[in-house]
Amino acid sequence: MEMAVHCNYASLSCKTWRNRGPTLLPARLCSLPQTPFSFRSDTLKLSTCSWDKVASAVASEESAVGSSSSGTDVFNLTYLEGNSWLWDISGVRVLVDPILVGNLDFGIPWLYDAAKKFLKNFQLTDLPQVDCLLITQSLDDHCHLKTLKPLSEMSPNLRVIATPNAKPLLDPLFRNVTYLEPGQESEVEAENGSKVRIRATAGPVLGPPWQRPENGYLVISPRGQLTLYYEPHCVYNEDFLEKEHADIVITPVIKQLLPNFTLVSGQEDAVRLAKLLHAKFIVPMKSGDLDSKGFLASIIEGEGTIESFKELLSKELPDAKTLEPTPGEPLQIPPP
């Protein structure tokens, strides 16, 4: 297994990533207890006017510590709309492709301008302390500079794992970044001592054919009881993944199409992905379900539904379960 190159820009040094002692912990994003936590769906409330802060929805620490120390790995997956997630993996908290400040417009709002439908009032200060920022792609819908600039000011030492394609964007912002090529992996440690391994896989090529692919990721829980796979375009290298397995697959299932071009795949490709990885749980994303406007938004068409995906999946992988996330509410997945 290749190892990643870890660059610590505070000391202007580069070194091969090795197992090491306690990692540099991020600055606190808000005033919360430092012990592991989990969300409780009955305390996380959505309303048409506002969303109660995630901090106020944190369940008792004793419950979270118990689940972490009981010998069972648990994934708590909180969907933040678009491509954004907050994962709690037995106390290791990973923030994924966050868009939490302003709209998604790629710097050209006349062409495309999108806002979230449900979590409209969620802010960076609503985040709990996170142990790692995970970036899959270098474009604005994954590496959102309106969000990442203030996040870096709040927590410049936050551990970041990202595609090398995002290096020009992330290097000026964060001091503790690990860039993973497909096949490379790194480890993230939380304050409670739990560790997860994150391994990069090959995602889509967003440019000329010779360009480096963007990343998907395999996330292995502390005891190795659960593995999650995430790639936000449902584009993958079958030769690479046929040697892997994932209990949980997060993927889009509804295609997003431009004339003669597929922006985001899904449907039968998502079924093939789940079958390839022998998935037990599929968590469908609705990355295109945003309040959008602009010329590009007017010509993007969706193809398929979650129900049509379930029908296709039942024929190929009848024992797999489709678990639909509700924005802002944690989806808990224990070992099967």
PDB file of N, CA, C and O in Angstrom, residues 111-178:
ATOM      1  N   LEU A 111     -24.417  32.232 -14.420  1.00  0.00           N
ATOM      2  CA  LEU A 111     -24.472  30.925 -15.069  1.00  0.00           C
ATOM      3  C   LEU A 111     -25.132  29.889 -14.159  1.00  0.00           C
ATOM      4  O   LEU A 111     -25.945  29.076 -14.619  1.00  0.00           O
ATOM      5  N   TYR A 112     -24.780  29.929 -12.874  1.00  0.00           N
ATOM      6  CA  TYR A 112     -25.339  28.963 -11.920  1.00  0.00           C
ATOM      7  C   TYR A 112     -25.265  29.552 -10.527  1.00  0.00           C
ATOM      8  O   TYR A 112     -24.217  30.061 -10.105  1.00  0.00           O
ATOM      9  N   ASP A 113     -26.357  29.484  -9.810  1.00  0.00           N
ATOM     10  CA  ASP A 113     -26.414  30.014  -8.448  1.00  0.00           C
ATOM     11  C   ASP A 113     -27.402  29.157  -7.669  1.00  0.00           C
ATOM     12  O   ASP A 113     -28.588  29.119  -7.980  1.00  0.00           O
ATOM     13  N   ALA A 114     -26.896  28.451  -6.644  1.00  0.00           N
ATOM     14  CA  ALA A 114     -27.740  27.492  -5.925  1.00  0.00           C
ATOM     15  C   ALA A 114     -27.644  27.707  -4.422  1.00  0.00           C
ATOM     16  O   ALA A 114     -26.573  27.987  -3.876  1.00  0.00           O
ATOM     17  N   ALA A 115     -28.791  27.540  -3.762  1.00  0.00           N
ATOM     18  CA  ALA A 115     -28.874  27.637  -2.307  1.00  0.00           C
ATOM     19  C   ALA A 115     -29.518  26.369  -1.759  1.00  0.00           C
ATOM     20  O   ALA A 115     -30.265  25.675  -2.452  1.00  0.00           O
ATOM     21  N   LYS A 116     -29.251  26.087  -0.498  1.00  0.00           N
ATOM     22  CA  LYS A 116     -29.839  24.917   0.138  1.00  0.00           C
ATOM     23  C   LYS A 116     -31.324  25.137   0.382  1.00  0.00           C
ATOM     24  O   LYS A 116     -31.777  26.259   0.588  1.00  0.00           O
ATOM     25  N   LYS A 117     -32.071  24.044   0.388  1.00  0.00           N
ATOM     26  CA  LYS A 117     -33.515  24.123   0.577  1.00  0.00           C
ATOM     27  C   LYS A 117     -33.937  24.067   2.035  1.00  0.00           C
ATOM     28  O   LYS A 117     -34.936  24.666   2.425  1.00  0.00           O
ATOM     29  N   PHE A 118     -33.185  23.335   2.855  1.00  0.00           N
ATOM     30  CA  PHE A 118     -33.638  23.049   4.208  1.00  0.00           C
ATOM     31  C   PHE A 118     -32.753  23.681   5.287  1.00  0.00           C
ATOM     32  O   PHE A 118     -33.253  24.238   6.251  1.00  0.00           O
ATOM     33  N   LEU A 119     -31.445  23.572   5.126  1.00  0.00           N
ATOM     34  CA  LEU A 119     -30.518  24.028   6.163  1.00  0.00           C
ATOM     35  C   LEU A 119     -30.026  25.432   5.833  1.00  0.00           C
ATOM     36  O   LEU A 119     -28.824  25.710   5.826  1.00  0.00           O
ATOM     37  N   LYS A 120     -30.957  26.331   5.588  1.00  0.00           N
ATOM     38  CA  LYS A 120     -30.610  27.663   5.092  1.00  0.00           C
ATOM     39  C   LYS A 120     -29.864  28.508   6.112  1.00  0.00           C
ATOM     40  O   LYS A 120     -29.091  29.389   5.747  1.00  0.00           O
ATOM     41  N   ASN A 121     -30.091  28.247   7.386  1.00  0.00           N
ATOM     42  CA  ASN A 121     -29.498  29.087   8.421  1.00  0.00           C
ATOM     43  C   ASN A 121     -28.338  28.414   9.153  1.00  0.00           C
ATOM     44  O   ASN A 121     -27.860  28.941  10.156  1.00  0.00           O
ATOM     45  N   PHE A 122     -27.911  27.278   8.644  1.00  0.00           N
ATOM     46  CA  PHE A 122     -26.786  26.588   9.282  1.00  0.00           C
ATOM     47  C   PHE A 122     -25.496  27.337   8.986  1.00  0.00           C
ATOM     48  O   PHE A 122     -25.231  27.725   7.853  1.00  0.00           O
ATOM     49  N   GLN A 123     -24.671  27.563  10.015  1.00  0.00           N
ATOM     50  CA  GLN A 123     -23.451  28.350   9.889  1.00  0.00           C
ATOM     51  C   GLN A 123     -22.249  27.569  10.385  1.00  0.00           C
ATOM     52  O   GLN A 123     -22.375  26.552  11.074  1.00  0.00           O
ATOM     53  N   LEU A 124     -21.066  28.074  10.057  1.00  0.00           N
ATOM     54  CA  LEU A 124     -19.844  27.440  10.522  1.00  0.00           C
ATOM     55  C   LEU A 124     -19.797  27.336  12.045  1.00  0.00           C
ATOM     56  O   LEU A 124     -19.308  26.353  12.592  1.00  0.00           O
ATOM     57  N   THR A 125     -20.313  28.346  12.718  1.00  0.00           N
ATOM     58  CA  THR A 125     -20.271  28.341  14.183  1.00  0.00           C
ATOM     59  C   THR A 125     -21.216  27.315  14.781  1.00  0.00           C
ATOM     60  O   THR A 125     -21.170  27.067  15.997  1.00  0.00           O
ATOM     61  N   ASP A 126     -22.071  26.717  13.959  1.00  0.00           N
ATOM     62  CA  ASP A 126     -22.943  25.654  14.446  1.00  0.00           C
ATOM     63  C   ASP A 126     -22.234  24.296  14.472  1.00  0.00           C
ATOM     64  O   ASP A 126     -22.787  23.327  14.994  1.00  0.00           O
ATOM     65  N   LEU A 127     -21.048  24.234  13.896  1.00  0.00           N
ATOM     66  CA  LEU A 127     -20.322  22.968  13.864  1.00  0.00           C
ATOM     67  C   LEU A 127     -19.762  22.611  15.230  1.00  0.00           C
ATOM     68  O   LEU A 127     -19.303  23.490  15.967  1.00  0.00           O
ATOM     69  N   PRO A 128     -19.753  21.336  15.558  1.00  0.00           N
ATOM     70  CA  PRO A 128     -18.955  20.894  16.706  1.00  0.00           C
ATOM     71  C   PRO A 128     -17.488  20.890  16.303  1.00  0.00           C
ATOM     72  O   PRO A 128     -17.147  21.178  15.160  1.00  0.00           O
ATOM     73  N   GLN A 129     -16.619  20.573  17.230  1.00  0.00           N
ATOM     74  CA  GLN A 129     -15.211  20.390  16.871  1.00  0.00           C
ATOM     75  C   GLN A 129     -15.115  19.220  15.898  1.00  0.00           C
ATOM     76  O   GLN A 129     -15.711  18.169  16.107  1.00  0.00           O
ATOM     77  N   VAL A 130     -14.366  19.410  14.823  1.00  0.00           N
ATOM     78  CA  VAL A 130     -14.145  18.321  13.883  1.00  0.00           C
ATOM     79  C   VAL A 130     -12.669  17.940  13.903  1.00  0.00           C
ATOM     80  O   VAL A 130     -11.796  18.753  14.203  1.00  0.00           O
ATOM     81  N   ASP A 131     -12.408  16.682  13.589  1.00  0.00           N
ATOM     82  CA  ASP A 131     -11.040  16.166  13.607  1.00  0.00           C
ATOM     83  C   ASP A 131     -10.378  16.198  12.242  1.00  0.00           C
ATOM     84  O   ASP A 131      -9.154  16.149  12.147  1.00  0.00           O
ATOM     85  N   CYS A 132     -11.201  16.284  11.193  1.00  0.00           N
ATOM     86  CA  CYS A 132     -10.636  16.242   9.842  1.00  0.00           C
ATOM     87  C   CYS A 132     -11.593  16.882   8.859  1.00  0.00           C
ATOM     88  O   CYS A 132     -12.816  16.707   8.956  1.00  0.00           O
ATOM     89  N   LEU A 133     -11.046  17.614   7.909  1.00  0.00           N
ATOM     90  CA  LEU A 133     -11.774  18.129   6.752  1.00  0.00           C
ATOM     91  C   LEU A 133     -11.384  17.250   5.566  1.00  0.00           C
ATOM     92  O   LEU A 133     -10.204  17.093   5.267  1.00  0.00           O
ATOM     93  N   LEU A 134     -12.385  16.687   4.890  1.00  0.00           N
ATOM     94  CA  LEU A 134     -12.140  15.776   3.774  1.00  0.00           C
ATOM     95  C   LEU A 134     -12.665  16.418   2.492  1.00  0.00           C
ATOM     96  O   LEU A 134     -13.846  16.768   2.400  1.00  0.00           O
ATOM     97  N   ILE A 135     -11.786  16.557   1.485  1.00  0.00           N
ATOM     98  CA  ILE A 135     -12.134  17.197   0.217  1.00  0.00           C
ATOM     99  C   ILE A 135     -11.964  16.188  -0.914  1.00  0.00           C
ATOM    100  O   ILE A 135     -10.881  15.623  -1.094  1.00  0.00           O
ATOM    101  N   THR A 136     -13.034  15.981  -1.684  1.00  0.00           N
ATOM    102  CA  THR A 136     -12.992  14.987  -2.755  1.00  0.00           C
ATOM    103  C   THR A 136     -12.506  15.556  -4.078  1.00  0.00           C
ATOM    104  O   THR A 136     -11.800  14.886  -4.831  1.00  0.00           O
ATOM    105  N   GLN A 137     -12.909  16.795  -4.381  1.00  0.00           N
ATOM    106  CA  GLN A 137     -12.618  17.372  -5.697  1.00  0.00           C
ATOM    107  C   GLN A 137     -12.173  18.819  -5.539  1.00  0.00           C
ATOM    108  O   GLN A 137     -12.364  19.445  -4.490  1.00  0.00           O
ATOM    109  N   SER A 138     -11.621  19.367  -6.621  1.00  0.00           N
ATOM    110  CA  SER A 138     -11.046  20.711  -6.574  1.00  0.00           C
ATOM    111  C   SER A 138     -12.016  21.791  -7.026  1.00  0.00           C
ATOM    112  O   SER A 138     -11.697  22.975  -6.925  1.00  0.00           O
ATOM    113  N   LEU A 139     -13.197  21.442  -7.539  1.00  0.00           N
ATOM    114  CA  LEU A 139     -14.149  22.436  -7.992  1.00  0.00           C
ATOM    115  C   LEU A 139     -14.987  22.972  -6.827  1.00  0.00           C
ATOM    116  O   LEU A 139     -15.035  22.386  -5.744  1.00  0.00           O
ATOM    117  N   ASP A 140     -15.684  24.080  -7.083  1.00  0.00           N
ATOM    118  CA  ASP A 140     -16.326  24.857  -6.029  1.00  0.00           C
ATOM    119  C   ASP A 140     -17.428  24.104  -5.296  1.00  0.00           C
ATOM    120  O   ASP A 140     -17.723  24.401  -4.142  1.00  0.00           O
ATOM    121  N   ASP A 141     -18.057  23.123  -5.944  1.00  0.00           N
ATOM    122  CA  ASP A 141     -19.122  22.381  -5.265  1.00  0.00           C
ATOM    123  C   ASP A 141     -18.574  21.350  -4.286  1.00  0.00           C
ATOM    124  O   ASP A 141     -19.345  20.667  -3.611  1.00  0.00           O
ATOM    125  N   HIS A 142     -17.254  21.273  -4.177  1.00  0.00           N
ATOM    126  CA  HIS A 142     -16.611  20.389  -3.203  1.00  0.00           C
ATOM    127  C   HIS A 142     -15.566  21.144  -2.380  1.00  0.00           C
ATOM    128  O   HIS A 142     -15.436  20.925  -1.186  1.00  0.00           O
ATOM    129  N   CYS A 143     -14.817  21.984  -3.047  1.00  0.00           N
ATOM    130  CA  CYS A 143     -13.778  22.794  -2.413  1.00  0.00           C
ATOM    131  C   CYS A 143     -14.255  24.251  -2.467  1.00  0.00           C
ATOM    132  O   CYS A 143     -13.808  25.041  -3.306  1.00  0.00           O
ATOM    133  N   HIS A 144     -15.154  24.582  -1.561  1.00  0.00           N
ATOM    134  CA  HIS A 144     -15.916  25.833  -1.614  1.00  0.00           C
ATOM    135  C   HIS A 144     -15.173  26.924  -0.840  1.00  0.00           C
ATOM    136  O   HIS A 144     -15.196  26.963   0.388  1.00  0.00           O
ATOM    137  N   LEU A 145     -14.522  27.816  -1.576  1.00  0.00           N
ATOM    138  CA  LEU A 145     -13.640  28.784  -0.930  1.00  0.00           C
ATOM    139  C   LEU A 145     -14.396  29.755  -0.031  1.00  0.00           C
ATOM    140  O   LEU A 145     -13.844  30.229   0.969  1.00  0.00           O
ATOM    141  N   LYS A 146     -15.646  30.060  -0.341  1.00  0.00           N
ATOM    142  CA  LYS A 146     -16.426  30.938   0.543  1.00  0.00           C
ATOM    143  C   LYS A 146     -16.562  30.324   1.937  1.00  0.00           C
ATOM    144  O   LYS A 146     -16.685  31.047   2.926  1.00  0.00           O
ATOM    145  N   THR A 147     -16.571  29.001   2.001  1.00  0.00           N
ATOM    146  CA  THR A 147     -16.633  28.298   3.287  1.00  0.00           C
ATOM    147  C   THR A 147     -15.246  28.065   3.860  1.00  0.00           C
ATOM    148  O   THR A 147     -15.015  28.254   5.055  1.00  0.00           O
ATOM    149  N   LEU A 148     -14.310  27.646   3.015  1.00  0.00           N
ATOM    150  CA  LEU A 148     -13.004  27.213   3.513  1.00  0.00           C
ATOM    151  C   LEU A 148     -12.150  28.366   4.025  1.00  0.00           C
ATOM    152  O   LEU A 148     -11.359  28.186   4.966  1.00  0.00           O
ATOM    153  N   LYS A 149     -12.282  29.549   3.451  1.00  0.00           N
ATOM    154  CA  LYS A 149     -11.488  30.683   3.937  1.00  0.00           C
ATOM    155  C   LYS A 149     -11.837  31.023   5.386  1.00  0.00           C
ATOM    156  O   LYS A 149     -10.936  31.099   6.238  1.00  0.00           O
ATOM    157  N   PRO A 150     -13.116  31.251   5.723  1.00  0.00           N
ATOM    158  CA  PRO A 150     -13.404  31.519   7.141  1.00  0.00           C
ATOM    159  C   PRO A 150     -13.154  30.318   8.042  1.00  0.00           C
ATOM    160  O   PRO A 150     -12.786  30.481   9.210  1.00  0.00           O
ATOM    161  N   LEU A 151     -13.335  29.101   7.528  1.00  0.00           N
ATOM    162  CA  LEU A 151     -13.041  27.913   8.330  1.00  0.00           C
ATOM    163  C   LEU A 151     -11.559  27.871   8.680  1.00  0.00           C
ATOM    164  O   LEU A 151     -11.187  27.554   9.813  1.00  0.00           O
ATOM    165  N   SER A 152     -10.706  28.204   7.729  1.00  0.00           N
ATOM    166  CA  SER A 152      -9.260  28.193   7.983  1.00  0.00           C
ATOM    167  C   SER A 152      -8.866  29.283   8.975  1.00  0.00           C
ATOM    168  O   SER A 152      -7.908  29.118   9.745  1.00  0.00           O
ATOM    169  N   GLU A 153      -9.578  30.402   8.966  1.00  0.00           N
ATOM    170  CA  GLU A 153      -9.290  31.464   9.933  1.00  0.00           C
ATOM    171  C   GLU A 153      -9.685  31.037  11.341  1.00  0.00           C
ATOM    172  O   GLU A 153      -9.010  31.370  12.316  1.00  0.00           O
ATOM    173  N   MET A 154     -10.765  30.274  11.448  1.00  0.00           N
ATOM    174  CA  MET A 154     -11.209  29.780  12.744  1.00  0.00           C
ATOM    175  C   MET A 154     -10.329  28.647  13.240  1.00  0.00           C
ATOM    176  O   MET A 154     -10.119  28.493  14.438  1.00  0.00           O
ATOM    177  N   SER A 155      -9.810  27.851  12.312  1.00  0.00           N
ATOM    178  CA  SER A 155      -9.066  26.649  12.690  1.00  0.00           C
ATOM    179  C   SER A 155      -7.959  26.372  11.685  1.00  0.00           C
ATOM    180  O   SER A 155      -8.040  25.437  10.884  1.00  0.00           O
ATOM    181  N   PRO A 156      -6.889  27.160  11.690  1.00  0.00           N
ATOM    182  CA  PRO A 156      -5.831  27.005  10.680  1.00  0.00           C
ATOM    183  C   PRO A 156      -5.070  25.693  10.769  1.00  0.00           C
ATOM    184  O   PRO A 156      -4.485  25.251   9.783  1.00  0.00           O
ATOM    185  N   ASN A 157      -5.083  25.057  11.947  1.00  0.00           N
ATOM    186  CA  ASN A 157      -4.361  23.793  12.116  1.00  0.00           C
ATOM    187  C   ASN A 157      -5.243  22.572  11.928  1.00  0.00           C
ATOM    188  O   ASN A 157      -4.816  21.446  12.214  1.00  0.00           O
ATOM    189  N   LEU A 158      -6.460  22.779  11.459  1.00  0.00           N
ATOM    190  CA  LEU A 158      -7.356  21.658  11.222  1.00  0.00           C
ATOM    191  C   LEU A 158      -6.714  20.660  10.269  1.00  0.00           C
ATOM    192  O   LEU A 158      -6.152  21.032   9.235  1.00  0.00           O
ATOM    193  N   ARG A 159      -6.793  19.400  10.627  1.00  0.00           N
ATOM    194  CA  ARG A 159      -6.280  18.346   9.752  1.00  0.00           C
ATOM    195  C   ARG A 159      -7.133  18.280   8.489  1.00  0.00           C
ATOM    196  O   ARG A 159      -8.358  18.230   8.548  1.00  0.00           O
ATOM    197  N   VAL A 160      -6.481  18.280   7.327  1.00  0.00           N
ATOM    198  CA  VAL A 160      -7.173  18.229   6.045  1.00  0.00           C
ATOM    199  C   VAL A 160      -6.624  17.063   5.228  1.00  0.00           C
ATOM    200  O   VAL A 160      -5.415  16.856   5.155  1.00  0.00           O
ATOM    201  N   ILE A 161      -7.525  16.291   4.616  1.00  0.00           N
ATOM    202  CA  ILE A 161      -7.153  15.261   3.646  1.00  0.00           C
ATOM    203  C   ILE A 161      -7.861  15.597   2.347  1.00  0.00           C
ATOM    204  O   ILE A 161      -9.069  15.852   2.348  1.00  0.00           O
ATOM    205  N   ALA A 162      -7.114  15.605   1.239  1.00  0.00           N
ATOM    206  CA  ALA A 162      -7.692  16.133   0.014  1.00  0.00           C
ATOM    207  C   ALA A 162      -7.049  15.531  -1.223  1.00  0.00           C
ATOM    208  O   ALA A 162      -5.981  14.911  -1.167  1.00  0.00           O
ATOM    209  N   THR A 163      -7.712  15.741  -2.351  1.00  0.00           N
ATOM    210  CA  THR A 163      -7.130  15.430  -3.646  1.00  0.00           C
ATOM    211  C   THR A 163      -5.982  16.387  -3.946  1.00  0.00           C
ATOM    212  O   THR A 163      -6.071  17.588  -3.631  1.00  0.00           O
ATOM    213  N   PRO A 164      -4.915  15.920  -4.558  1.00  0.00           N
ATOM    214  CA  PRO A 164      -3.824  16.835  -4.931  1.00  0.00           C
ATOM    215  C   PRO A 164      -4.269  17.934  -5.893  1.00  0.00           C
ATOM    216  O   PRO A 164      -3.610  18.979  -5.978  1.00  0.00           O
ATOM    217  N   ASN A 165      -5.373  17.721  -6.608  1.00  0.00           N
ATOM    218  CA  ASN A 165      -5.866  18.750  -7.514  1.00  0.00           C
ATOM    219  C   ASN A 165      -6.265  20.026  -6.781  1.00  0.00           C
ATOM    220  O   ASN A 165      -6.341  21.101  -7.381  1.00  0.00           O
ATOM    221  N   ALA A 166      -6.551  19.907  -5.484  1.00  0.00           N
ATOM    222  CA  ALA A 166      -6.959  21.072  -4.694  1.00  0.00           C
ATOM    223  C   ALA A 166      -5.793  21.779  -4.015  1.00  0.00           C
ATOM    224  O   ALA A 166      -6.000  22.745  -3.281  1.00  0.00           O
ATOM    225  N   LYS A 167      -4.585  21.326  -4.269  1.00  0.00           N
ATOM    226  CA  LYS A 167      -3.401  21.884  -3.600  1.00  0.00           C
ATOM    227  C   LYS A 167      -3.272  23.404  -3.774  1.00  0.00           C
ATOM    228  O   LYS A 167      -3.022  24.111  -2.794  1.00  0.00           O
ATOM    229  N   PRO A 168      -3.440  23.960  -4.985  1.00  0.00           N
ATOM    230  CA  PRO A 168      -3.315  25.421  -5.114  1.00  0.00           C
ATOM    231  C   PRO A 168      -4.349  26.195  -4.297  1.00  0.00           C
ATOM    232  O   PRO A 168      -4.104  27.354  -3.932  1.00  0.00           O
ATOM    233  N   LEU A 169      -5.483  25.587  -4.005  1.00  0.00           N
ATOM    234  CA  LEU A 169      -6.535  26.245  -3.245  1.00  0.00           C
ATOM    235  C   LEU A 169      -6.348  26.094  -1.743  1.00  0.00           C
ATOM    236  O   LEU A 169      -6.640  27.012  -0.969  1.00  0.00           O
ATOM    237  N   LEU A 170      -5.860  24.933  -1.316  1.00  0.00           N
ATOM    238  CA  LEU A 170      -5.782  24.635   0.114  1.00  0.00           C
ATOM    239  C   LEU A 170      -4.476  25.077   0.756  1.00  0.00           C
ATOM    240  O   LEU A 170      -4.451  25.434   1.942  1.00  0.00           O
ATOM    241  N   ASP A 171      -3.378  25.039   0.016  1.00  0.00           N
ATOM    242  CA  ASP A 171      -2.087  25.404   0.601  1.00  0.00           C
ATOM    243  C   ASP A 171      -2.083  26.801   1.233  1.00  0.00           C
ATOM    244  O   ASP A 171      -1.497  26.989   2.303  1.00  0.00           O
ATOM    245  N   PRO A 172      -2.714  27.797   0.600  1.00  0.00           N
ATOM    246  CA  PRO A 172      -2.706  29.127   1.236  1.00  0.00           C
ATOM    247  C   PRO A 172      -3.588  29.229   2.484  1.00  0.00           C
ATOM    248  O   PRO A 172      -3.480  30.216   3.211  1.00  0.00           O
ATOM    249  N   LEU A 173      -4.422  28.228   2.718  1.00  0.00           N
ATOM    250  CA  LEU A 173      -5.413  28.327   3.792  1.00  0.00           C
ATOM    251  C   LEU A 173      -5.064  27.519   5.024  1.00  0.00           C
ATOM    252  O   LEU A 173      -5.229  27.991   6.153  1.00  0.00           O
ATOM    253  N   PHE A 174      -4.628  26.277   4.844  1.00  0.00           N
ATOM    254  CA  PHE A 174      -4.446  25.352   5.964  1.00  0.00           C
ATOM    255  C   PHE A 174      -2.984  24.930   6.085  1.00  0.00           C
ATOM    256  O   PHE A 174      -2.273  24.815   5.090  1.00  0.00           O
ATOM    257  N   ARG A 175      -2.571  24.635   7.315  1.00  0.00           N
ATOM    258  CA  ARG A 175      -1.179  24.304   7.606  1.00  0.00           C
ATOM    259  C   ARG A 175      -0.910  22.805   7.682  1.00  0.00           C
ATOM    260  O   ARG A 175       0.242  22.387   7.731  1.00  0.00           O
ATOM    261  N   ASN A 176      -1.970  22.022   7.756  1.00  0.00           N
ATOM    262  CA  ASN A 176      -1.804  20.600   8.072  1.00  0.00           C
ATOM    263  C   ASN A 176      -2.596  19.757   7.063  1.00  0.00           C
ATOM    264  O   ASN A 176      -3.634  19.194   7.385  1.00  0.00           O
ATOM    265  N   VAL A 177      -2.105  19.698   5.834  1.00  0.00           N
ATOM    266  CA  VAL A 177      -2.833  19.070   4.732  1.00  0.00           C
ATOM    267  C   VAL A 177      -2.088  17.830   4.249  1.00  0.00           C
ATOM    268  O   VAL A 177      -0.871  17.861   4.052  1.00  0.00           O
ATOM    269  N   THR A 178      -2.833  16.758   4.060  1.00  0.00           N
ATOM    270  CA  THR A 178      -2.310  15.531   3.454  1.00  0.00           C
ATOM    271  C   THR A 178      -3.022  15.329   2.127  1.00  0.00           C
ATOM    272  O   THR A 178      -4.254  15.232   2.090  1.00  0.00           O
TER     273      THR A 178
END
